[in-house]
CSV table of C-alpha atoms in Angstrom, one decimal:
chain,number,residue,atom,x,y,z
A,1,ARG,CA,-47.2,-42.7,89.1
A,2,ASN,CA,-44.9,-39.3,89.2
A,3,VAL,CA,-42.0,-41.2,90.3
A,4,MET,CA,-42.9,-43.4,87.0
A,5,SER,CA,-43.2,-40.7,84.7
A,6,ARG,CA,-39.6,-39.1,85.4
A,7,ALA,CA,-38.0,-42.1,85.2
A,8,HIS,CA,-39.1,-43.0,81.6
A,9,ALA,CA,-38.8,-39.5,80.3
A,10,PRO,CA,-36.3,-39.1,77.6
A,11,THR,CA,-32.7,-37.8,79.1
A,12,PRO,CA,-31.5,-34.8,76.7
A,13,PRO,CA,-28.4,-34.9,75.1
A,14,GLN,CA,-25.0,-34.3,77.3
A,15,THR,CA,-23.1,-31.4,75.5
A,16,THR,CA,-19.6,-32.5,76.3
A,17,HIS,CA,-16.7,-29.8,76.4
A,18,ALA,CA,-14.8,-31.9,73.5
A,19,THR,CA,-18.6,-31.4,71.0
A,20,GLN,CA,-18.4,-27.6,72.0
A,21,THR,CA,-14.6,-27.6,71.2
A,22,THR,CA,-15.4,-29.4,67.7
A,23,HIS,CA,-18.0,-26.9,66.6
A,24,ALA,CA,-16.1,-24.0,67.3
A,25,ALA,CA,-13.8,-25.1,65.6
A,26,GLY,CA,-16.0,-25.9,62.3
A,27,ARG,CA,-17.4,-22.1,62.7
A,28,ALA,CA,-13.6,-20.7,62.6
A,29,ARG,CA,-12.7,-22.9,59.7
A,30,GLY,CA,-15.9,-22.3,57.6
A,31,ARG,CA,-15.6,-18.3,58.6
A,32,ARG,CA,-11.8,-18.5,57.2
A,33,ALA,CA,-13.0,-20.3,54.2
A,34,ARG,CA,-15.6,-18.1,53.6
A,35,CYS,CA,-12.9,-14.5,54.2
A,36,VAL,CA,-10.4,-16.3,51.7
A,37,ALA,CA,-12.7,-16.9,48.8
A,38,GLY,CA,-14.2,-13.6,49.5
A,39,ALA,CA,-10.5,-12.3,49.3
A,40,SER,CA,-9.8,-14.0,46.2
A,41,ARG,CA,-12.8,-13.2,44.7
A,42,ARG,CA,-11.4,-9.6,45.7
A,43,ALA,CA,-8.5,-10.0,44.1
A,44,PHE,CA,-9.7,-11.2,40.8
A,45,ILE,CA,-11.7,-8.7,40.6
A,46,THR,CA,-8.7,-6.0,40.9
A,47,ALA,CA,-6.6,-8.0,38.7
A,48,THR,CA,-9.6,-8.2,36.1
A,49,LEU,CA,-9.8,-4.5,36.5
A,50,VAL,CA,-6.2,-3.6,36.4
A,51,GLY,CA,-5.8,-5.8,33.6
A,52,VAL,CA,-8.3,-4.1,31.4
A,53,ALA,CA,-6.9,-1.0,32.6
A,54,VAL,CA,-3.5,-1.6,31.4
A,55,ARG,CA,-4.9,-3.0,28.0
A,56,ASP,CA,-6.6,0.4,27.3
A,57,ALA,CA,-3.8,2.5,28.0
A,58,ALA,CA,-1.8,0.3,25.6
A,59,ASP,CA,-4.0,0.0,23.0
A,60,ALA,CA,-4.9,4.4,23.3
A,61,ASP,CA,-0.6,4.8,23.7
A,62,ALA,CA,-0.5,2.6,20.1
A,63,GLU,CA,-3.1,4.6,18.3
A,64,ALA,CA,-1.5,7.7,19.7
A,65,ALA,CA,1.6,6.7,18.4
A,66,VAL,CA,0.3,5.5,14.7
A,67,ASN,CA,-1.9,8.7,14.5
A,68,ALA,CA,1.5,10.7,15.3
A,69,ARG,CA,3.2,9.2,12.7
A,70,THR,CA,1.0,9.3,10.1
A,71,THR,CA,0.2,13.2,11.0
A,72,MET,CA,4.2,14.2,11.4
A,73,ASP,CA,4.4,12.5,7.5
A,74,ALA,CA,1.0,13.8,6.2
A,75,ILE,CA,2.7,17.6,7.1
A,76,ASP,CA,5.3,16.9,4.6
A,77,VAL,CA,3.3,16.0,1.6
A,78,GLU,CA,3.8,18.6,-1.3
A,79,PHE,CA,1.6,18.8,-4.2
A,80,GLY,CA,3.1,20.6,-7.5
A,81,LEU,CA,6.2,21.7,-8.9
A,82,ALA,CA,9.3,22.2,-7.7
A,83,ASN,CA,11.7,24.6,-9.5
A,84,ASN,CA,9.5,23.3,-13.0
A,85,ARG,CA,10.2,19.9,-11.5
A,86,ILE,CA,7.9,16.9,-10.5
A,87,ARG,CA,9.0,16.4,-6.5
A,88,ALA,CA,10.5,13.3,-5.3
A,89,CYS,CA,8.4,10.6,-3.1
A,90,PRO,CA,7.1,11.9,0.1
A,91,ARG,CA,8.8,9.9,3.1
A,92,GLU,CA,7.8,6.3,3.6
A,93,HIS,CA,4.5,6.5,1.6
A,94,ASN,CA,4.0,4.1,-1.4
A,95,CYS,CA,5.1,6.2,-4.5
A,96,VAL,CA,6.6,6.0,-7.9
A,97,SER,CA,8.7,9.3,-9.1
A,98,THR,CA,10.9,10.3,-12.0
A,99,SER,CA,12.5,12.7,-9.6
A,100,ALA,CA,12.7,9.7,-7.1
A,101,ARG,CA,16.0,9.6,-4.9
A,102,ALA,CA,15.5,5.8,-3.8
A,103,ALA,CA,16.2,3.4,-6.4
A,104,GLU,CA,12.9,1.6,-5.6
A,105,GLN,CA,10.6,4.2,-6.1
A,106,TYR,CA,12.4,5.8,-9.4
A,107,ALA,CA,10.4,5.6,-12.6
A,108,SER,CA,11.7,6.6,-15.7
A,109,ALA,CA,10.1,9.1,-17.8
A,110,TRP,CA,8.2,8.5,-21.4
A,111,THR,CA,8.1,10.2,-24.6
A,112,ALA,CA,5.1,11.2,-26.2
A,113,PRO,CA,5.1,10.6,-30.0
A,114,SER,CA,6.8,13.5,-32.1
A,115,TYR,CA,3.2,14.1,-33.7
A,116,LEU,CA,2.1,15.7,-30.7
A,117,SER,CA,2.3,18.9,-29.1
A,118,ALA,CA,2.6,19.5,-25.6
A,119,LYS,CA,-1.0,20.4,-25.4
A,120,ASP,CA,-2.0,17.6,-27.0
A,121,ALA,CA,-0.4,15.4,-25.2
A,122,SER,CA,-1.4,16.3,-21.8
A,123,GLU,CA,-5.2,15.8,-23.1
A,124,ALA,CA,-4.4,12.0,-23.8
A,125,LEU,CA,-3.0,11.7,-20.6
A,126,ILE,CA,-6.3,13.4,-19.5
A,127,ASP,CA,-8.0,11.0,-21.2
A,128,ALA,CA,-6.3,8.1,-20.6
A,129,ALA,CA,-6.0,8.4,-16.5
A,130,LEU,CA,-10.3,9.2,-16.6
A,131,ASP,CA,-10.1,5.9,-18.0
A,132,LEU,CA,-8.8,4.1,-15.3
A,133,GLY,CA,-11.9,3.9,-13.4
A,134,GLU,CA,-10.8,4.6,-9.8
A,135,ASP,CA,-13.0,7.1,-8.8
A,136,VAL,CA,-10.2,9.6,-10.8
A,137,ARG,CA,-11.0,13.6,-10.5
A,138,LEU,CA,-8.8,16.2,-12.1
A,139,ILE,CA,-7.8,18.3,-9.7
A,140,GLU,CA,-5.3,21.1,-11.1
A,141,ARG,CA,-4.4,21.9,-14.7
A,142,GLN,CA,-1.9,24.2,-14.8
A,143,VAL,CA,0.2,25.8,-18.6
A,144,ILE,CA,3.4,27.2,-17.8
A,145,GLU,CA,3.9,29.2,-20.8
A,146,GLY,CA,6.9,28.3,-23.3
A,147,PHE,CA,7.8,25.1,-21.0
A,148,GLY,CA,4.7,22.9,-20.6
A,149,ILE,CA,1.8,21.4,-19.0
A,150,TYR,CA,0.8,20.5,-15.6
A,151,LEU,CA,-2.1,18.1,-14.6
A,152,ARG,CA,-3.0,16.4,-10.9
A,153,PHE,CA,-5.4,14.0,-10.2
A,154,ALA,CA,-7.0,12.4,-7.0
A,155,CYS,CA,-7.8,8.7,-7.6
A,156,ALA,CA,-9.2,5.5,-5.3
A,157,GLY,CA,-5.7,3.9,-4.0
A,158,ALA,CA,-5.4,0.4,-2.0
A,159,LEU,CA,-4.8,2.4,1.5
A,160,GLY,CA,-6.6,5.7,0.7
A,161,GLU,CA,-6.6,8.1,-1.7
A,162,ASP,CA,-3.8,8.6,-3.8
A,163,CYS,CA,-2.5,11.2,-6.3
A,164,VAL,CA,-1.1,11.3,-9.5
A,165,GLU,CA,0.7,14.3,-11.2
A,166,PHE,CA,2.4,14.6,-14.8
A,167,LEU,CA,4.6,17.4,-16.1
A,168,VAL,CA,4.1,17.7,-19.7
A,169,LYS,CA,7.5,18.8,-20.9
A,170,GLN,CA,7.7,20.7,-24.5
A,171,ASP,CA,11.3,19.7,-24.6
A,172,VAL,CA,12.4,16.9,-26.7
A,173,VAL,CA,14.7,14.4,-26.1
A,174,ASP,CA,16.9,14.3,-29.3
A,175,ASP,CA,20.5,14.5,-28.4
A,176,ARG,CA,21.4,10.9,-28.0
A,177,ALA,CA,22.7,10.6,-31.6
A,178,TRP,CA,20.7,7.7,-32.7
A,179,ASP,CA,17.7,7.2,-34.9
A,180,GLY,CA,15.1,6.5,-32.3
A,181,ASP,CA,15.4,9.9,-30.9
A,182,ALA,CA,13.5,11.0,-34.3
A,183,GLU,CA,10.2,9.9,-33.1
A,184,ASN,CA,10.4,11.7,-29.6
A,185,GLY,CA,7.9,14.0,-28.8
A,186,PRO,CA,7.2,16.0,-25.5
A,187,LEU,CA,8.6,14.3,-22.3
A,188,VAL,CA,6.6,13.3,-19.5
A,189,LEU,CA,7.8,13.2,-16.3
A,190,PHE,CA,5.4,12.0,-13.2
A,191,ARG,CA,4.6,11.0,-9.6
A,192,SER,CA,2.3,8.8,-8.1
A,193,PHE,CA,1.6,8.2,-4.3
A,194,ALA,CA,-0.9,7.6,-1.8
A,195,LEU,CA,-1.6,10.3,0.4
A,196,ASP,CA,-1.8,8.2,3.8
A,197,VAL,CA,0.9,6.1,5.7
A,198,LYS,CA,-0.2,3.1,7.1
A,199,TYR,CA,1.6,1.0,9.9
A,200,VAL,CA,2.1,-2.0,11.6
A,201,TYR,CA,2.3,-1.4,15.2
A,202,PRO,CA,4.6,-1.5,17.3
A,203,PHE,CA,7.0,-1.8,14.7
A,204,MET,CA,6.2,1.4,12.9
A,205,THR,CA,6.6,-0.5,9.5
A,206,PRO,CA,4.6,1.1,6.5
A,207,VAL,CA,1.9,-1.2,4.8
A,208,SER,CA,3.0,-2.0,1.4
A,209,ASP,CA,0.5,-1.4,-1.4
A,210,LEU,CA,2.3,-3.9,-3.3
A,211,GLY,CA,3.3,-2.2,-6.1
A,212,ALA,CA,0.0,-0.3,-7.0
A,213,GLN,CA,1.6,3.3,-8.0
A,214,GLY,CA,3.9,1.8,-10.6
A,215,LYS,CA,1.2,-0.5,-12.0
A,216,ARG,CA,-1.2,2.3,-12.0
A,217,MET,CA,1.8,4.4,-13.9
A,218,GLU,CA,2.5,1.3,-16.6
A,219,LYS,CA,-1.8,1.3,-16.9
A,220,ILE,CA,-1.6,4.3,-18.4
A,221,ARG,CA,1.6,4.5,-20.2
A,222,ALA,CA,0.2,1.0,-22.4
A,223,ALA,CA,-2.9,2.4,-22.4
A,224,LEU,CA,-1.6,5.4,-24.7
A,225,GLY,CA,1.1,3.5,-26.4
A,226,TRP,CA,3.8,5.7,-25.5
A,227,LYS,CA,7.3,4.8,-25.0
A,228,THR,CA,9.8,4.7,-21.9
A,229,LEU,CA,12.8,6.6,-22.0
A,230,GLY,CA,16.0,4.7,-22.1
A,231,CYS,CA,14.3,1.7,-23.4
A,232,GLU,CA,12.7,2.8,-26.4
A,233,VAL,CA,13.5,-0.4,-28.1
A,234,CYS,CA,12.2,-2.8,-25.6
A,235,ASP,CA,9.2,-1.3,-25.6
A,236,LYS,CA,8.2,-1.8,-29.4
């Protein structure tokens, strides 16, 4: 019986050298695959972190560059008269001025009616400016004895706060040898400009307000019905 039992007992599987080699090779391939996958994940994470750091650094540099340019231009802004004259336009600002050096920023002076004094004309200007509805505020009014009256306003603009200045002179333009000069009253000089400069990065190109400064001044002039110096016939 013992002999028969041993004869019919199941034979354990035989592990050959080839089978062991195959299993070892499979485990090695698995370890290599896991190592490659781990290295790929680490490389991906590293590349992502480097990309984020580079992008953040570039954004910081861009913001710093824009802020630096904006601050630099803001320093150049001056208010008030220069030697009893309206100032020219600040560099790169959206602006129109009767003293502008650049043709695209130049605007012709106005003449108030002959029946108005400089004081009366300045009061009319204040009323017309405050009626614009652009959150306009009268900031300064300065009377220059024997010369004229200076006015400065602050108002909301397309790209931030704007400044509007007037100089109403007692002088009358009446030396052009034509009959139209007889209707001329006080001479009105002005400047309207944006206090801030916005740029398009990375070109540092100032953003235009699409002529908002000139349109504002023309709106004030049209409300008053005053004439543009040198264009009296055109304005009729």
